[in-house]
């Protein structure tokens, strides 16, 4: 059985910012990686929220204040709180089912309340296909 921990992207290889990071810096961090997600953590490295590329597009189309004011907001104000998560020892098939049902490409992996990784759809499928 393949588990999330066998194929997850490790911390440091996907974008993570603290909850008091301003929006502009968060977008810059997100752009450093080739993924459509940004994880937001507190000082204990507990996941506080996420932002996806799609969230950014929708926000930019709907903001009701000047861009300059928007870009200095703390990122946590605009994040999805309580995102779908999984655990390192969960079967990757269960995680992929969650992803499919929720129509998401990424699921943060949590252990002892701390962010430890990220399952991204494409590497997960690539890994599973290589085992066939």
Coordinates of C-alpha atoms in Angstrom, one line a residue:
X1 CA 0.0 0.0 0.0
X2 CA 1.4 3.4 -1.0
X3 CA 0.9 6.1 1.7
X4 CA 0.9 9.8 1.4
X5 CA 4.4 10.0 3.1
X6 CA 5.8 7.9 0.2
X7 CA 5.0 10.5 -2.4
X8 CA 4.2 13.8 -0.7
X9 CA 6.2 16.9 -1.5
X10 CA 8.3 17.7 1.6
X11 CA 8.3 21.0 3.4
X12 CA 10.7 23.4 1.6
X13 CA 9.7 22.2 -1.8
X14 CA 6.3 24.0 -1.9
X15 CA 5.3 27.5 -0.9
X16 CA 4.6 28.2 2.7
X17 CA 4.2 31.6 4.5
X18 CA 3.4 32.8 8.0
X19 CA -0.2 34.1 8.5
X20 CA 1.0 37.7 8.9
X21 CA 2.7 37.8 5.5
X22 CA 1.3 40.5 3.3
X23 CA -0.5 39.5 0.2
X24 CA 2.1 40.8 -2.2
X25 CA 4.9 38.8 -0.5
X26 CA 2.7 35.7 -0.5
X27 CA 2.1 35.9 -4.2
X28 CA 5.8 36.3 -4.8
X29 CA 6.5 33.2 -2.7
X30 CA 3.8 31.3 -4.6
X31 CA 5.5 32.3 -7.8
X32 CA 8.8 30.7 -6.7
X33 CA 7.3 27.3 -7.1
X34 CA 5.5 25.6 -10.0
X35 CA 2.4 24.7 -7.9
X36 CA -1.0 26.4 -7.7
X37 CA -1.2 26.5 -3.9
X38 CA 0.2 28.4 -1.0
X39 CA 0.0 27.1 2.5
X40 CA -0.3 29.5 5.4
X41 CA 1.1 28.5 8.9
X42 CA 1.3 30.0 12.3
X43 CA 4.4 30.2 14.5
X44 CA 4.0 26.6 15.6
X45 CA 3.9 25.6 11.9
X46 CA 0.2 24.6 12.2
X47 CA -1.8 25.0 9.0
X48 CA -4.0 28.1 9.2
X49 CA -5.2 28.2 5.6
X50 CA -4.5 27.9 1.9
X51 CA -4.7 30.1 -1.2
X52 CA -4.9 28.6 -4.7
X53 CA -4.3 30.2 -8.1
X54 CA -8.1 30.0 -8.7
X55 CA -8.7 31.8 -5.3
X56 CA -6.3 34.6 -6.4
X57 CA -8.0 35.1 -9.8
X58 CA -11.5 35.2 -8.1
X59 CA -10.2 37.7 -5.5
X60 CA -8.6 40.0 -8.0
X61 CA -11.8 40.1 -10.0
X62 CA -14.0 40.9 -6.9
X63 CA -11.9 43.2 -4.7
X64 CA -13.7 46.4 -3.7
X65 CA -10.6 48.4 -2.8
X66 CA -7.5 49.8 -4.5
X67 CA -4.9 47.2 -5.4
X68 CA -2.3 49.0 -3.3
X69 CA -4.5 48.5 -0.2
X70 CA -5.3 44.9 -1.1
X71 CA -1.6 43.9 -1.6
X72 CA -0.7 45.0 2.0
X73 CA -3.4 42.9 3.6
X74 CA -2.3 39.9 5.7
X75 CA -2.7 36.8 3.5
X76 CA -4.7 35.0 6.2
X77 CA -7.6 37.4 5.7
X78 CA -8.1 36.0 2.2
X79 CA -7.3 32.4 2.8
X80 CA -9.5 29.3 2.9
X81 CA -9.6 28.3 6.6
X82 CA -9.9 24.7 7.5
X83 CA -8.9 23.2 4.1
X84 CA -9.2 19.5 3.4
X85 CA -6.1 17.8 4.8
X86 CA -4.7 14.3 5.1
X87 CA -2.1 12.4 7.1
X88 CA 1.3 10.9 6.2
X89 CA 0.1 7.3 6.9
X90 CA -3.1 7.6 5.0
X91 CA -3.4 5.4 1.9
X92 CA -2.8 7.6 -1.2
X93 CA -5.9 6.1 -2.8
X94 CA -8.1 7.6 0.0
X95 CA -6.3 11.0 -0.6
X96 CA -6.9 10.8 -4.3
X97 CA -10.6 10.1 -3.7
X98 CA -10.8 13.1 -1.4
X99 CA -9.1 15.2 -4.1
X100 CA -11.5 14.0 -6.8
X101 CA -14.6 14.5 -4.7
X102 CA -13.5 18.0 -3.7
X103 CA -12.2 18.9 -7.1
X104 CA -8.8 20.0 -5.8
X105 CA -5.3 19.3 -7.0
X106 CA -3.5 19.6 -3.7
X107 CA -4.0 18.4 -0.2
X108 CA -1.8 19.5 2.7
X109 CA -0.4 16.7 4.9
X110 CA -0.7 17.2 8.7
X111 CA 1.0 15.3 11.5
X112 CA 0.6 16.3 15.2
X113 CA -1.2 19.4 14.0
X114 CA 1.8 20.5 12.0
X115 CA 2.2 20.9 8.2
X116 CA 4.7 18.2 7.0
X117 CA 4.0 17.9 3.3
X118 CA 1.7 18.3 0.4
X119 CA 0.2 15.8 -2.0
X120 CA -0.1 17.2 -5.5
X121 CA -2.2 15.4 -8.0
X122 CA 0.3 15.0 -10.9
X123 CA 3.2 13.5 -8.9
X124 CA 0.7 11.2 -7.1
X125 CA -0.7 9.9 -10.4
X126 CA 2.8 9.6 -11.9
X127 CA 3.9 7.6 -8.9
X128 CA 0.9 5.3 -9.1
X129 CA 1.2 4.8 -12.8
X130 CA 4.9 3.8 -12.5
X131 CA 3.9 1.0 -10.2
X132 CA 1.5 -0.6 -12.8

